[in-house]
mmCIF file of C-alpha atoms and ligand atoms in Angstrom:
data_model
loop_
_atom_site.group_PDB
_atom_site.id
_atom_site.type_symbol
_atom_site.label_atom_id
_atom_site.label_comp_id
_atom_site.label_asym_id
_atom_site.label_seq_id
_atom_site.Cartn_x
_atom_site.Cartn_y
_atom_site.Cartn_z
ATOM 1 C CA MET A 1 39.410 22.235 -15.452
ATOM 2 C CA ASN A 2 38.538 23.854 -11.689
ATOM 3 C CA ASN A 3 39.185 20.731 -9.428
ATOM 4 C CA MET A 4 41.091 22.566 -7.294
ATOM 5 C CA SER A 5 41.203 20.343 -3.567
ATOM 6 C CA GLY A 6 40.093 17.163 -2.901
ATOM 7 C CA LYS A 7 37.132 17.776 -1.026
ATOM 8 C CA MET A 8 35.955 15.804 -3.845
ATOM 9 C CA ASP A 9 38.449 13.039 -3.738
ATOM 10 C CA PHE A 10 36.009 10.848 -1.467
ATOM 11 C CA LEU A 11 34.235 10.050 -4.739
ATOM 12 C CA LYS A 12 37.377 7.778 -6.560
ATOM 13 C CA ASP A 13 37.415 5.088 -3.251
ATOM 14 C CA LEU A 14 33.243 5.171 -3.305
ATOM 15 C CA ILE A 15 33.738 4.310 -6.502
ATOM 16 C CA ASN A 16 35.737 1.789 -6.133
ATOM 17 C CA ASN A 17 33.488 0.049 -3.193
ATOM 18 C CA LEU A 18 30.556 0.340 -5.825
ATOM 19 C CA LYS A 19 33.587 -1.588 -8.848
ATOM 20 C CA GLU A 20 34.410 -4.193 -5.766
ATOM 21 C CA GLN A 21 31.181 -5.287 -4.661
ATOM 22 C CA ASN A 22 29.605 -6.138 -9.194
ATOM 23 C CA LEU A 23 27.496 -2.592 -8.642
ATOM 24 C CA TYR A 24 29.423 0.326 -10.487
ATOM 25 C CA GLY A 25 28.424 0.435 -14.812
ATOM 26 C CA GLU A 26 28.073 3.157 -17.335
ATOM 27 C CA LEU A 27 24.057 4.127 -19.367
ATOM 28 C CA PRO A 28 25.163 1.580 -22.187
ATOM 29 C CA VAL A 29 24.027 4.433 -24.541
ATOM 30 C CA LEU A 30 21.074 3.214 -27.780
ATOM 31 C CA SER A 31 22.228 4.758 -31.929
ATOM 32 C CA THR A 32 18.997 3.498 -31.756
ATOM 33 C CA GLU A 33 14.937 4.616 -31.244
ATOM 34 C CA GLN A 34 14.082 2.039 -28.724
ATOM 35 C CA LYS A 35 12.580 -1.539 -30.013
ATOM 36 C CA ASN A 36 13.130 -4.999 -30.217
ATOM 37 C CA ARG A 37 16.838 -4.732 -32.602
ATOM 38 C CA VAL A 38 19.268 -1.379 -31.281
ATOM 39 C CA VAL A 39 22.417 -0.505 -31.748
ATOM 40 C CA LEU A 40 23.252 -0.534 -28.492
ATOM 41 C CA ASN A 41 27.329 1.091 -27.870
ATOM 42 C CA GLY A 42 27.738 0.349 -31.135
ATOM 43 C CA ARG A 43 27.245 -3.369 -31.503
ATOM 44 C CA ASP A 44 24.429 -4.470 -32.580
ATOM 45 C CA VAL A 45 21.954 -6.358 -29.762
ATOM 46 C CA LEU A 46 18.618 -7.402 -29.444
ATOM 47 C CA MET A 47 17.541 -5.539 -27.188
ATOM 48 C CA MET A 48 16.040 -8.150 -24.373
ATOM 49 C CA CYS A 49 15.510 -5.121 -21.187
ATOM 50 C CA SER A 50 13.422 -3.022 -22.058
ATOM 51 C CA ASN A 51 9.449 -1.831 -20.209
ATOM 52 C CA ASN A 52 8.207 -1.224 -23.984
ATOM 53 C CA TYR A 53 6.557 -4.924 -23.503
ATOM 54 C CA LEU A 54 3.405 -3.412 -26.118
ATOM 55 C CA GLY A 55 6.481 -1.391 -28.792
ATOM 56 C CA PHE A 56 4.568 1.445 -27.774
ATOM 57 C CA ALA A 57 7.868 3.219 -27.931
ATOM 58 C CA ASN A 58 8.134 3.778 -31.524
ATOM 59 C CA HIS A 59 4.998 2.871 -32.165
ATOM 60 C CA PRO A 60 4.539 5.778 -36.014
ATOM 61 C CA ARG A 61 0.504 6.275 -34.164
ATOM 62 C CA LEU A 62 1.880 7.383 -30.778
ATOM 63 C CA ARG A 63 4.642 9.876 -33.168
ATOM 64 C CA ALA A 64 1.667 10.764 -35.302
ATOM 65 C CA ALA A 65 -0.104 11.523 -32.106
ATOM 66 C CA ALA A 66 3.008 13.380 -30.153
ATOM 67 C CA LYS A 67 3.429 15.667 -34.390
ATOM 68 C CA LEU A 68 0.312 16.696 -33.714
ATOM 69 C CA ALA A 69 0.022 18.229 -29.964
ATOM 70 C CA ILE A 70 2.936 19.863 -30.573
ATOM 71 C CA ASP A 71 1.817 21.617 -33.972
ATOM 72 C CA LYS A 72 -1.126 22.440 -32.117
ATOM 73 C CA TRP A 73 0.156 23.814 -28.036
ATOM 74 C CA GLY A 74 3.446 23.721 -28.718
ATOM 75 C CA PHE A 75 5.853 21.542 -26.732
ATOM 76 C CA GLY A 76 6.840 22.785 -23.011
ATOM 77 C CA THR A 77 4.268 23.597 -21.309
ATOM 78 C CA GLY A 78 6.332 25.833 -18.795
ATOM 79 C CA ALA A 79 4.441 25.957 -15.181
ATOM 80 C CA VAL A 80 3.462 23.801 -12.816
ATOM 81 C CA ARG A 81 0.025 22.136 -13.535
ATOM 82 C CA GLN A 82 -1.343 24.728 -10.108
ATOM 83 C CA ILE A 83 0.070 27.992 -11.948
ATOM 84 C CA ALA A 84 -0.701 28.012 -15.080
ATOM 85 C CA GLY A 85 0.558 24.709 -16.805
ATOM 86 C CA THR A 86 -2.173 23.106 -16.825
ATOM 87 C CA MET A 87 -3.610 23.184 -20.392
ATOM 88 C CA GLU A 88 -6.802 20.737 -21.487
ATOM 89 C CA ILE A 89 -4.621 17.816 -22.842
ATOM 90 C CA HIS A 90 -3.670 16.914 -19.278
ATOM 91 C CA ASN A 91 -6.788 17.366 -17.780
ATOM 92 C CA GLN A 92 -8.725 15.235 -21.569
ATOM 93 C CA LEU A 93 -5.993 12.620 -20.826
ATOM 94 C CA GLU A 94 -6.855 12.029 -16.808
ATOM 95 C CA LYS A 95 -10.495 11.997 -17.919
ATOM 96 C CA MET A 96 -9.935 9.039 -20.399
ATOM 97 C CA LEU A 97 -7.768 7.265 -17.905
ATOM 98 C CA ALA A 98 -9.927 6.795 -15.430
ATOM 99 C CA ALA A 99 -12.566 6.007 -17.410
ATOM 100 C CA TYR A 100 -9.929 3.505 -19.133
ATOM 101 C CA LYS A 101 -9.374 2.478 -15.607
ATOM 102 C CA HIS A 102 -12.698 2.530 -14.625
ATOM 103 C CA THR A 103 -12.037 5.051 -11.614
ATOM 104 C CA GLU A 104 -13.415 8.274 -11.039
ATOM 105 C CA SER A 105 -10.789 10.119 -11.638
ATOM 106 C CA SER A 106 -7.117 10.005 -11.902
ATOM 107 C CA LEU A 107 -4.319 12.640 -11.659
ATOM 108 C CA VAL A 108 -0.961 12.345 -13.827
ATOM 109 C CA PHE A 109 2.890 12.764 -12.366
ATOM 110 C CA VAL A 110 5.566 13.144 -13.866
ATOM 111 C CA ALA A 111 6.927 10.033 -13.568
ATOM 112 C CA GLY A 112 5.584 6.612 -11.044
ATOM 113 C CA ILE A 113 8.674 7.462 -8.299
ATOM 114 C CA ALA A 114 7.579 11.281 -8.346
ATOM 115 C CA ALA A 115 3.729 9.614 -8.099
ATOM 116 C CA ASN A 116 5.056 6.830 -4.928
ATOM 117 C CA ARG A 117 6.014 9.636 -3.491
ATOM 118 C CA GLY A 118 3.836 12.427 -2.965
ATOM 119 C CA THR A 119 1.020 10.047 -2.620
ATOM 120 C CA ILE A 120 1.982 7.757 -0.234
ATOM 121 C CA GLN A 121 3.828 11.378 1.246
ATOM 122 C CA SER A 122 1.150 13.597 1.305
ATOM 123 C CA LEU A 123 -2.060 10.420 2.349
ATOM 124 C CA MET A 124 0.254 9.369 5.200
ATOM 125 C CA GLY A 125 0.266 11.109 8.816
ATOM 126 C CA GLU A 126 2.040 10.454 11.826
ATOM 127 C CA GLU A 127 -0.247 9.080 13.553
ATOM 128 C CA ASP A 128 -0.887 6.239 10.796
ATOM 129 C CA ALA A 129 0.907 3.116 9.469
ATOM 130 C CA ILE A 130 2.523 1.994 6.860
ATOM 131 C CA ILE A 131 2.535 -1.790 5.819
ATOM 132 C CA SER A 132 4.352 -2.637 3.077
ATOM 133 C CA ASP A 133 5.850 -6.253 1.266
ATOM 134 C CA GLU A 134 9.337 -6.657 1.565
ATOM 135 C CA LEU A 135 10.315 -6.259 -1.913
ATOM 136 C CA ASN A 136 8.140 -3.517 -2.645
ATOM 137 C CA HIS A 137 9.186 -0.915 -5.080
ATOM 138 C CA GLY A 138 12.433 1.836 -4.243
ATOM 139 C CA SER A 139 9.389 4.089 -5.289
ATOM 140 C CA ILE A 140 6.678 3.076 -2.938
ATOM 141 C CA ILE A 141 9.739 2.382 0.055
ATOM 142 C CA ASP A 142 10.974 5.958 -1.029
ATOM 143 C CA GLY A 143 7.531 7.035 -0.216
ATOM 144 C CA VAL A 144 7.292 5.199 2.804
ATOM 145 C CA ARG A 145 11.072 7.004 4.552
ATOM 146 C CA LEU A 146 9.281 10.628 3.607
ATOM 147 C CA THR A 147 6.351 9.954 6.618
ATOM 148 C CA LYS A 148 6.267 9.889 9.900
ATOM 149 C CA SER A 149 4.168 7.109 9.118
ATOM 150 C CA ALA A 150 4.907 3.771 11.981
ATOM 151 C CA ARG A 151 5.956 1.007 8.802
ATOM 152 C CA LYS A 152 5.582 -2.505 9.012
ATOM 153 C CA ILE A 153 7.031 -5.273 6.619
ATOM 154 C CA TYR A 154 6.227 -8.377 6.069
ATOM 155 C CA PRO A 155 7.337 -10.604 3.786
ATOM 156 C CA HIS A 156 7.126 -11.500 0.449
ATOM 157 C CA LEU A 157 3.805 -12.518 -0.632
ATOM 158 C CA ASP A 158 3.102 -14.133 3.230
ATOM 159 C CA MET A 159 0.038 -13.095 3.622
ATOM 160 C CA ASN A 160 -0.299 -14.383 8.079
ATOM 161 C CA GLY A 161 2.830 -11.596 7.587
ATOM 162 C CA LEU A 162 0.517 -9.070 6.945
ATOM 163 C CA GLU A 163 -2.601 -9.963 9.182
ATOM 164 C CA LYS A 164 0.003 -9.767 11.975
ATOM 165 C CA ALA A 165 0.736 -6.488 10.738
ATOM 166 C CA LEU A 166 -2.976 -5.807 10.664
ATOM 167 C CA LYS A 167 -3.247 -6.804 14.006
ATOM 168 C CA GLU A 168 -0.465 -4.848 15.105
ATOM 169 C CA THR A 169 -0.916 -1.197 13.763
ATOM 170 C CA LYS A 170 -4.907 -1.444 15.269
ATOM 171 C CA ASP A 171 -3.633 1.803 17.500
ATOM 172 C CA ALA A 172 -3.507 3.816 14.175
ATOM 173 C CA ARG A 173 -5.252 6.210 13.214
ATOM 174 C CA ARG A 174 -5.159 5.065 9.561
ATOM 175 C CA ARG A 175 -3.251 2.413 8.143
ATOM 176 C CA LEU A 176 -2.018 1.905 3.699
ATOM 177 C CA ILE A 177 -1.367 -1.369 3.011
ATOM 178 C CA VAL A 178 0.886 -0.821 -0.240
ATOM 179 C CA THR A 179 2.110 -3.338 -2.755
ATOM 180 C CA ASP A 180 3.106 -3.994 -6.139
ATOM 181 C CA GLY A 181 0.655 -6.073 -8.501
ATOM 182 C CA VAL A 182 3.714 -7.063 -10.339
ATOM 183 C CA PHE A 183 7.055 -7.336 -8.238
ATOM 184 C CA SER A 184 9.191 -6.136 -10.838
ATOM 185 C CA MET A 185 12.915 -8.443 -10.266
ATOM 186 C CA ASP A 186 10.756 -12.097 -10.513
ATOM 187 C CA GLY A 187 7.745 -11.212 -12.400
ATOM 188 C CA ASP A 188 5.628 -12.735 -9.548
ATOM 189 C CA ILE A 189 2.454 -11.509 -8.813
ATOM 190 C CA ALA A 190 0.983 -10.498 -5.402
ATOM 191 C CA PRO A 191 -2.999 -12.151 -4.098
ATOM 192 C CA LEU A 192 -4.520 -8.786 -4.548
ATOM 193 C CA ASP A 193 -7.741 -10.565 -4.213
ATOM 194 C CA ARG A 194 -6.439 -11.999 0.010
ATOM 195 C CA ILE A 195 -5.076 -8.973 0.566
ATOM 196 C CA VAL A 196 -8.220 -6.759 -0.614
ATOM 197 C CA GLU A 197 -10.187 -8.604 1.179
ATOM 198 C CA LEU A 198 -7.736 -8.473 4.788
ATOM 199 C CA ALA A 199 -8.089 -4.881 4.420
ATOM 200 C CA GLU A 200 -11.954 -5.264 4.676
ATOM 201 C CA GLU A 201 -11.711 -7.070 7.304
ATOM 202 C CA TYR A 202 -8.838 -5.009 9.393
ATOM 203 C CA ASP A 203 -10.495 -1.910 8.046
ATOM 204 C CA ALA A 204 -7.417 -1.161 5.322
ATOM 205 C CA MET A 205 -6.790 1.335 3.369
ATOM 206 C CA VAL A 206 -4.828 -0.270 0.050
ATOM 207 C CA MET A 207 -2.032 0.655 -2.790
ATOM 208 C CA VAL A 208 -1.171 -1.184 -5.375
ATOM 209 C CA ASP A 209 1.636 0.273 -7.460
ATOM 210 C CA ASP A 210 0.994 -1.520 -10.535
ATOM 211 C CA ALA A 211 4.348 -0.676 -13.349
ATOM 212 C CA HIS A 212 4.962 -4.527 -14.994
ATOM 213 C CA GLY A 213 0.701 -4.864 -14.675
ATOM 214 C CA ASP A 214 -0.521 -2.170 -16.591
ATOM 215 C CA GLY A 215 -0.930 -2.711 -20.404
ATOM 216 C CA VAL A 216 0.095 -6.413 -19.176
ATOM 217 C CA LEU A 217 -2.863 -8.068 -17.123
ATOM 218 C CA GLY A 218 -6.978 -7.131 -17.663
ATOM 219 C CA LYS A 219 -8.974 -7.049 -20.344
ATOM 220 C CA ASP A 220 -7.263 -5.154 -22.603
ATOM 221 C CA GLY A 221 -4.222 -4.513 -19.820
ATOM 222 C CA ARG A 222 -6.396 -2.618 -17.623
ATOM 223 C CA GLY A 223 -4.303 -3.695 -15.067
ATOM 224 C CA ILE A 224 -3.942 -6.453 -11.816
ATOM 225 C CA ILE A 225 -7.430 -4.516 -10.012
ATOM 226 C CA ASN A 226 -9.361 -5.701 -13.511
ATOM 227 C CA HIS A 227 -7.106 -9.287 -13.430
ATOM 228 C CA PHE A 228 -8.883 -10.016 -10.280
ATOM 229 C CA GLY A 229 -11.959 -8.333 -10.400
ATOM 230 C CA LEU A 230 -11.303 -5.585 -7.654
ATOM 231 C CA GLU A 231 -12.688 -3.300 -9.208
ATOM 232 C CA GLY A 232 -14.517 -0.101 -6.592
ATOM 233 C CA ARG A 233 -11.677 -2.278 -3.989
ATOM 234 C CA VAL A 234 -8.797 -1.364 -4.152
ATOM 235 C CA ASP A 235 -8.410 2.190 -2.740
ATOM 236 C CA ILE A 236 -5.538 4.035 -4.512
ATOM 237 C CA ASP A 237 -4.867 2.475 -7.732
ATOM 238 C CA MET A 238 -0.640 3.391 -9.057
ATOM 239 C CA GLY A 239 0.937 3.118 -12.577
ATOM 240 C CA THR A 240 3.057 4.428 -14.773
ATOM 241 C CA LEU A 241 3.285 5.851 -18.583
ATOM 242 C CA SER A 242 6.322 4.584 -18.955
ATOM 243 C CA LYS A 243 6.129 1.232 -19.404
ATOM 244 C CA ALA A 244 3.730 -0.899 -22.010
ATOM 245 C CA PHE A 245 2.026 2.986 -22.933
ATOM 246 C CA GLY A 246 5.487 3.425 -24.063
ATOM 247 C CA CYS A 247 5.375 7.397 -22.848
ATOM 248 C CA LEU A 248 6.236 9.065 -19.387
ATOM 249 C CA GLY A 249 4.759 9.302 -16.742
ATOM 250 C CA GLY A 250 3.176 8.857 -13.119
ATOM 251 C CA TYR A 251 -0.768 8.104 -12.031
ATOM 252 C CA ILE A 252 -2.888 8.055 -9.641
ATOM 253 C CA ALA A 253 -6.843 6.851 -9.999
ATOM 254 C CA GLY A 254 -9.563 6.382 -7.564
ATOM 255 C CA ARG A 255 -12.141 8.394 -5.913
ATOM 256 C CA LYS A 256 -12.721 12.429 -6.870
ATOM 257 C CA GLU A 257 -11.633 13.491 -2.770
ATOM 258 C CA LEU A 258 -7.847 11.442 -4.090
ATOM 259 C CA ARG A 259 -6.699 13.500 -7.072
ATOM 260 C CA ASP A 260 -8.643 16.709 -5.326
ATOM 261 C CA TYR A 261 -6.707 16.347 -2.162
ATOM 262 C CA LEU A 262 -3.581 15.660 -3.872
ATOM 263 C CA ILE A 263 -3.225 17.745 -6.237
ATOM 264 C CA ASN A 264 -2.543 20.449 -3.546
ATOM 265 C CA THR A 265 -1.199 18.609 -1.171
ATOM 266 C CA ALA A 266 1.097 16.269 -3.070
ATOM 267 C CA ARG A 267 4.984 17.974 -2.935
ATOM 268 C CA SER A 268 6.669 15.474 -5.716
ATOM 269 C CA PHE A 269 3.328 17.353 -7.896
ATOM 270 C CA ILE A 270 3.190 20.147 -6.699
ATOM 271 C CA PHE A 271 6.519 22.007 -7.364
ATOM 272 C CA THR A 272 7.235 19.972 -10.338
ATOM 273 C CA THR A 273 6.150 21.350 -13.948
ATOM 274 C CA ALA A 274 3.235 19.879 -15.806
ATOM 275 C CA HIS A 275 4.271 17.114 -19.156
ATOM 276 C CA PRO A 276 5.082 18.256 -22.377
ATOM 277 C CA PRO A 277 0.992 18.798 -24.493
ATOM 278 C CA SER A 278 2.917 15.820 -27.353
ATOM 279 C CA VAL A 279 3.593 13.462 -23.931
ATOM 280 C CA CYS A 280 -0.062 13.502 -23.188
ATOM 281 C CA ALA A 281 -1.304 13.140 -26.385
ATOM 282 C CA ALA A 282 0.541 9.856 -27.081
ATOM 283 C CA THR A 283 -0.164 8.556 -23.620
ATOM 284 C CA MET A 284 -3.755 9.139 -25.143
ATOM 285 C CA GLU A 285 -2.960 7.313 -28.085
ATOM 286 C CA ALA A 286 -0.943 4.082 -26.594
ATOM 287 C CA ILE A 287 -5.191 3.844 -23.954
ATOM 288 C CA LYS A 288 -7.128 3.892 -27.606
ATOM 289 C CA MET A 289 -5.164 1.701 -29.275
ATOM 290 C CA ILE A 290 -4.061 -0.726 -26.735
ATOM 291 C CA GLN A 291 -8.233 -0.537 -26.846
ATOM 292 C CA ASP A 292 -8.455 -0.990 -31.087
ATOM 293 C CA GLU A 293 -5.765 -3.320 -31.479
ATOM 294 C CA PRO A 294 -6.613 -5.592 -29.511
ATOM 295 C CA GLN A 295 -2.915 -8.027 -31.210
ATOM 296 C CA HIS A 296 -0.135 -6.468 -29.525
ATOM 297 C CA LEU A 297 -1.441 -7.001 -25.821
ATOM 298 C CA ARG A 298 -1.844 -11.783 -28.069
ATOM 299 C CA GLN A 299 1.618 -10.949 -28.972
ATOM 300 C CA LEU A 300 3.908 -10.039 -26.326
ATOM 301 C CA TRP A 301 1.938 -12.982 -24.316
ATOM 302 C CA GLU A 302 2.575 -14.983 -27.460
ATOM 303 C CA ASN A 303 6.215 -14.462 -27.037
ATOM 304 C CA THR A 304 5.704 -14.892 -22.749
ATOM 305 C CA ARG A 305 4.623 -18.800 -23.297
ATOM 306 C CA TYR A 306 6.979 -18.657 -26.447
ATOM 307 C CA PHE A 307 11.243 -17.944 -25.116
ATOM 308 C CA LYS A 308 10.017 -19.404 -21.348
ATOM 309 C CA LYS A 309 8.780 -22.609 -23.214
ATOM 310 C CA GLY A 310 11.896 -22.437 -24.784
ATOM 311 C CA MET A 311 14.625 -21.317 -21.516
ATOM 312 C CA SER A 312 12.196 -24.186 -19.690
ATOM 313 C CA ASP A 313 13.260 -27.136 -21.824
ATOM 314 C CA LEU A 314 17.549 -25.742 -22.884
ATOM 315 C CA GLY A 315 17.651 -26.302 -18.622
ATOM 316 C CA PHE A 316 17.446 -22.980 -17.192
ATOM 317 C CA ASP A 317 15.882 -21.990 -13.839
ATOM 318 C CA ILE A 318 13.347 -19.184 -14.395
ATOM 319 C CA GLY A 319 12.331 -19.027 -10.810
ATOM 320 C CA HIS A 320 7.885 -18.918 -11.268
ATOM 321 C CA SER A 321 6.979 -15.784 -12.671
ATOM 322 C CA LEU A 322 3.595 -14.783 -13.557
ATOM 323 C CA THR A 323 4.219 -12.333 -16.495
ATOM 324 C CA PRO A 324 6.229 -11.388 -19.374
ATOM 325 C CA ILE A 325 9.644 -10.746 -16.316
ATOM 326 C CA THR A 326 11.985 -13.613 -16.938
ATOM 327 C CA PRO A 327 14.349 -13.530 -14.142
ATOM 328 C CA VAL A 328 17.250 -15.921 -15.572
ATOM 329 C CA MET A 329 19.037 -17.227 -12.544
ATOM 330 C CA ALA A 330 23.629 -17.344 -12.128
ATOM 331 C CA GLY A 331 23.379 -18.379 -8.644
ATOM 332 C CA ASN A 332 26.386 -15.265 -7.797
ATOM 333 C CA SER A 333 26.825 -11.750 -8.996
ATOM 334 C CA MET A 334 29.818 -12.515 -10.777
ATOM 335 C CA THR A 335 28.827 -15.321 -12.317
ATOM 336 C CA ALA A 336 25.484 -12.446 -13.486
ATOM 337 C CA VAL A 337 27.593 -9.879 -14.718
ATOM 338 C CA GLU A 338 29.809 -12.987 -16.748
ATOM 339 C CA LEU A 339 26.408 -14.126 -18.335
ATOM 340 C CA SER A 340 25.576 -10.999 -19.416
ATOM 341 C CA ARG A 341 29.024 -10.232 -20.682
ATOM 342 C CA GLN A 342 28.505 -12.901 -22.964
ATOM 343 C CA LEU A 343 24.862 -12.985 -24.122
ATOM 344 C CA PHE A 344 25.664 -8.949 -24.488
ATOM 345 C CA GLU A 345 29.154 -10.484 -27.531
ATOM 346 C CA GLU A 346 26.686 -13.231 -28.737
ATOM 347 C CA GLY A 347 24.618 -9.714 -29.980
ATOM 348 C CA LEU A 348 22.022 -9.803 -26.645
ATOM 349 C CA PHE A 349 20.938 -7.057 -24.390
ATOM 350 C CA ALA A 350 19.646 -8.395 -20.680
ATOM 351 C CA LYS A 351 21.144 -6.434 -18.038
ATOM 352 C CA PRO A 352 22.005 -8.617 -14.569
ATOM 353 C CA ILE A 353 20.549 -7.955 -10.929
ATOM 354 C CA VAL A 354 22.206 -8.779 -8.947
ATOM 355 C CA PHE A 355 22.747 -8.225 -5.033
ATOM 356 C CA PRO A 356 21.878 -6.186 -2.940
ATOM 357 C CA LEU A 357 18.569 -5.782 -5.081
ATOM 358 C CA VAL A 358 18.133 -9.029 -5.127
ATOM 359 C CA ALA A 359 19.563 -12.052 -2.271
ATOM 360 C CA ARG A 360 23.275 -12.849 -2.684
ATOM 361 C CA ASP A 361 22.143 -16.162 -4.171
ATOM 362 C CA ARG A 362 19.730 -15.251 -6.986
ATOM 363 C CA ALA A 363 21.853 -13.394 -8.983
ATOM 364 C CA ARG A 364 20.162 -13.330 -12.321
ATOM 365 C CA VAL A 365 19.747 -11.822 -15.992
ATOM 366 C CA ARG A 366 16.590 -10.461 -15.990
ATOM 367 C CA ILE A 367 14.900 -11.075 -19.478
ATOM 368 C CA ASN A 368 11.377 -8.756 -20.747
ATOM 369 C CA LEU A 369 9.667 -10.450 -23.474
ATOM 370 C CA THR A 370 7.976 -7.755 -25.643
ATOM 371 C CA ALA A 371 4.944 -7.573 -28.312
ATOM 372 C CA GLN A 372 8.155 -6.848 -31.428
ATOM 373 C CA HIS A 373 9.857 -9.390 -30.446
ATOM 374 C CA THR A 374 9.346 -11.652 -33.559
ATOM 375 C CA LYS A 375 9.173 -15.067 -33.932
ATOM 376 C CA ASP A 376 13.166 -15.679 -35.646
ATOM 377 C CA ASP A 377 14.418 -12.768 -32.634
ATOM 378 C CA LEU A 378 12.606 -15.193 -29.640
ATOM 379 C CA ASP A 379 14.957 -17.920 -31.969
ATOM 380 C CA GLU A 380 17.835 -15.951 -32.319
ATOM 381 C CA ALA A 381 17.537 -15.837 -28.313
ATOM 382 C CA LEU A 382 17.151 -19.091 -26.953
ATOM 383 C CA ARG A 383 20.412 -20.174 -29.382
ATOM 384 C CA ILE A 384 22.698 -17.923 -27.971
ATOM 385 C CA PHE A 385 21.319 -18.626 -24.456
ATOM 386 C CA GLU A 386 21.841 -22.196 -25.387
ATOM 387 C CA ARG A 387 25.567 -21.277 -25.792
ATOM 388 C CA VAL A 388 26.689 -19.061 -23.357
ATOM 389 C CA GLY A 389 24.587 -20.814 -20.692
ATOM 390 C CA LYS A 390 26.531 -24.526 -21.480
ATOM 391 C CA ARG A 391 30.047 -23.093 -22.210
ATOM 392 C CA MET A 392 29.086 -21.015 -18.896
ATOM 393 C CA LYS A 393 28.017 -24.642 -17.524
ATOM 394 C CA LEU A 394 24.766 -23.026 -16.234
ATOM 395 C CA VAL A 395 22.429 -25.358 -18.223
ATOM 396 C CA GLN A 396 23.810 -29.587 -19.026
ATOM 397 C CA GLY A 397 25.661 -29.763 -21.744
ATOM 398 C CA PHE A 398 27.465 -32.505 -23.715
HETATM 399 C C1 LIG B 401 9.180 1.392 -12.836
HETATM 400 C C2 LIG B 401 8.365 1.534 -11.824
HETATM 401 C C3 LIG B 401 8.079 2.264 -10.771
HETATM 402 C C4 LIG B 401 8.304 3.734 -11.202
HETATM 403 O O1 LIG B 401 7.862 4.597 -12.555
HETATM 404 P P1 LIG B 401 8.387 5.817 -13.140
HETATM 405 O O2 LIG B 401 7.323 6.155 -14.043
HETATM 406 O O3 LIG B 401 9.538 4.851 -14.621
HETATM 407 O O4 LIG B 401 9.233 6.100 -12.480
HETATM 408 C C5 LIG B 401 7.887 2.560 -10.047
HETATM 409 N N1 LIG B 401 6.954 1.696 -9.480
HETATM 410 C C6 LIG B 401 7.222 -0.654 -10.179
HETATM 411 C C7 LIG B 401 7.155 -1.101 -9.866
HETATM 412 C C8 LIG B 401 8.157 0.339 -11.496
HETATM 413 O O5 LIG B 401 8.819 -1.045 -11.632
#
């Protein structure tokens, strides 16, 4: 140990603060691949909080595609995209993604968070204004913070609030409305049709973060823009390759000039090494698979309906989600932490989500359904929720 001075001792106090607020946790560790049933922290449990919506993260077709790519291209890329890291396979992936998304072009970033940070930072300057839903994802907030633009935050999904912000920013050089498509804590959906109408009326750009809509909403999982029939009317379609696609990375889809500009200016694109070719290959396989094996998407929605109905019948408050994201309301933070702990004891893993991520009295355990869950898995999950819910008096006992 070379901990020579007390300089870093402040961390102990900061950690204690986090613990007092129920905001401290260790990293849960998997001893298996990501799937419906896993070994986590040494226990056999039902996995109920991954974003592996379609079960692609461990799918044989993606594994095979990645292995072939490793044989052909090797593992690493050894350079940033702009210098020497771009291989043909990166361009192939971007062409394929654009075709799938029905846009002119796309650009892949190392992560969704990098796509949000880099894009917002690169497009928006001091004379501009950004208008953002109050519950937008942290990576959007980071992107906004990287700019000197004026900011307006409107109340969650409140279209009057959005219109007010548009009126208040009429002197800005350019305006960007940015919103999550599917909100990750509640599973509700932005009224994108109305947002686009307002944007057209007030001449503002629209950027939608489709991290939880990609592979879940729209025809063949094309996402929220397709779901609302708004293709061609949303300026910046952002998403991740790391959730339903089962891989890793973020992307921006839109006009060709958007890509041309971002490759030269987005710092989170420029200053980071290119994706391994195996990740590109697996992602391309995922995009193919989502179109030629529609059963995964169908199963995801069947599972979603079945589980939500079961939970409602048991008397749980599961909010107003319209997607596989299913918040199970617990009340205060301590109750949510305890609910998660007892579920784990009974063989179900789902993390608690507490203040300040959600309101103080809306702490919850968030369930995510996947296509991989079997009917037996879901029935077992419902039995576990029933036992624990009655014990904790979250639902009526007898
Ligand atoms: C997960 C997520 C991201 C970040 O994506 P990564 O690829 O994991 O970096 C961005 N936005 C939203 C809404 C997300 O849920």
